Amino acid sequence: MASKRDLKKRIKYICGDLAGECIMARTFIPGIDAEQMNEVVYDIAALQTMALKRVTFGFDKTKKEFADAKAYNKAKSQYFAEAFGQLVNEFNKGVDDVVAAMNKALPAAQKEANKQAINS
């Protein structure tokens, strides 16, 4: 697992890049729904805030509740792995939702041009 500091940096970079793409698309793609792109940027900000808040969490058990230190460390590691996995899954789902909303805001002509570019 990455450190909390690195994880927070990655979240900020991903959200910043997504917001930048929205702003660039809103500025340079004619016919794009600018208001919908603004809403997507707000959604990205909410996603970032949620993810950053959830990076910090703690294990709610103490060493005294386990037979030995090895059992405690194993339970603690498992807890953090599951919590981290859940955070990553929820963040990835949020990113997928944002990308879908970004694509929805594109005009039909741009969507078709994007498909042709991918297939070429």
XYZ file of C-alpha atoms in Angstrom:
120
model
C 0.000 0.000 0.000
C 1.251 3.462 -0.847
C 1.710 6.021 1.862
C -1.206 8.319 2.627
C 0.797 11.230 1.275
C 1.404 9.517 -2.074
C -2.187 8.359 -2.288
C -3.485 11.877 -1.678
C -1.119 13.243 -4.344
C -2.338 10.676 -6.871
C -5.968 11.503 -6.146
C -5.264 15.209 -6.622
C -3.358 14.586 -9.867
C -6.103 12.398 -11.329
C -8.871 14.818 -10.408
C -6.823 17.783 -11.613
C -6.193 16.117 -14.955
C -9.877 15.278 -15.367
C -10.916 18.843 -14.544
C -8.302 20.180 -16.958
C -9.652 17.960 -19.723
C -13.155 19.276 -19.058
C -12.014 22.877 -19.225
C -10.013 22.275 -22.406
C -12.942 20.473 -24.033
C -15.359 23.212 -22.981
C -13.044 25.841 -24.461
C -12.010 24.207 -27.728
C -14.775 21.830 -28.851
C -17.524 23.692 -30.677
C -21.062 22.677 -29.791
C -20.182 21.131 -26.441
C -22.660 21.560 -23.603
C -20.671 24.033 -21.487
C -23.100 23.968 -18.572
C -22.935 20.193 -18.387
C -19.123 20.344 -18.440
C -19.236 22.816 -15.545
C -21.346 20.311 -13.614
C -18.793 17.603 -14.375
C -16.035 19.793 -12.919
C -18.125 20.207 -9.752
C -18.585 16.434 -9.628
C -14.817 15.982 -9.929
C -14.282 18.370 -7.020
C -16.789 16.411 -4.925
C -15.099 13.126 -5.871
C -11.711 14.499 -4.848
C -13.039 15.793 -1.533
C -14.711 12.471 -0.736
C -11.633 10.448 -1.629
C -9.246 12.651 0.343
C -11.457 12.461 3.426
C -11.574 8.679 3.218
C -7.803 8.195 2.904
C -7.358 8.553 6.654
C -8.927 5.787 8.694
C -7.918 3.769 11.695
C -8.040 0.234 12.989
C -10.592 0.053 15.792
C -9.029 -2.808 17.768
C -6.161 -2.922 20.272
C -3.376 -5.439 20.778
C -5.002 -6.571 24.006
C -7.963 -7.940 22.058
C -5.753 -10.520 20.301
C -3.846 -13.558 21.519
C -0.487 -12.171 20.383
C 1.135 -9.412 18.351
C 1.256 -11.571 15.233
C -2.528 -12.029 15.218
C -3.012 -8.305 15.813
C -0.690 -7.352 12.953
C -2.378 -9.832 10.615
C -5.858 -8.498 11.431
C -4.677 -4.912 11.120
C -3.050 -5.556 7.734
C -6.161 -7.289 6.466
C -8.361 -4.426 7.672
C -6.234 -1.797 5.928
C -6.030 -3.852 2.718
C -9.828 -4.192 2.586
C -10.416 -0.525 3.425
C -7.873 0.592 0.838
C -9.420 -1.720 -1.770
C -12.875 -0.330 -1.071
C -11.576 3.241 -1.384
C -9.895 2.453 -4.697
C -13.017 0.739 -6.058
C -15.275 3.647 -5.087
C -12.816 6.192 -6.504
C -12.536 4.263 -9.782
C -16.329 4.062 -10.026
C -16.482 7.833 -9.484
C -13.909 8.381 -12.232
C -15.890 6.131 -14.581
C -19.039 8.144 -13.840
C -17.194 11.401 -14.524
C -15.814 10.115 -17.838
C -19.304 8.973 -18.865
C -20.684 12.428 -18.044
C -17.861 14.051 -20.023
C -18.674 11.900 -23.046
C -22.366 12.685 -22.706
C -21.619 16.412 -22.981
C -19.825 15.999 -26.329
C -21.706 16.845 -29.525
C -22.552 13.937 -31.830
C -20.067 15.050 -34.502
C -17.202 14.997 -31.998
C -18.219 11.563 -30.708
C -18.134 10.198 -34.245
C -14.737 11.819 -34.909
C -13.390 10.246 -31.702
C -14.645 6.793 -32.742
C -13.011 7.123 -36.154
C -9.733 8.220 -34.575
C -9.731 5.183 -32.290
C -10.542 2.762 -35.098
C -7.841 4.169 -37.418
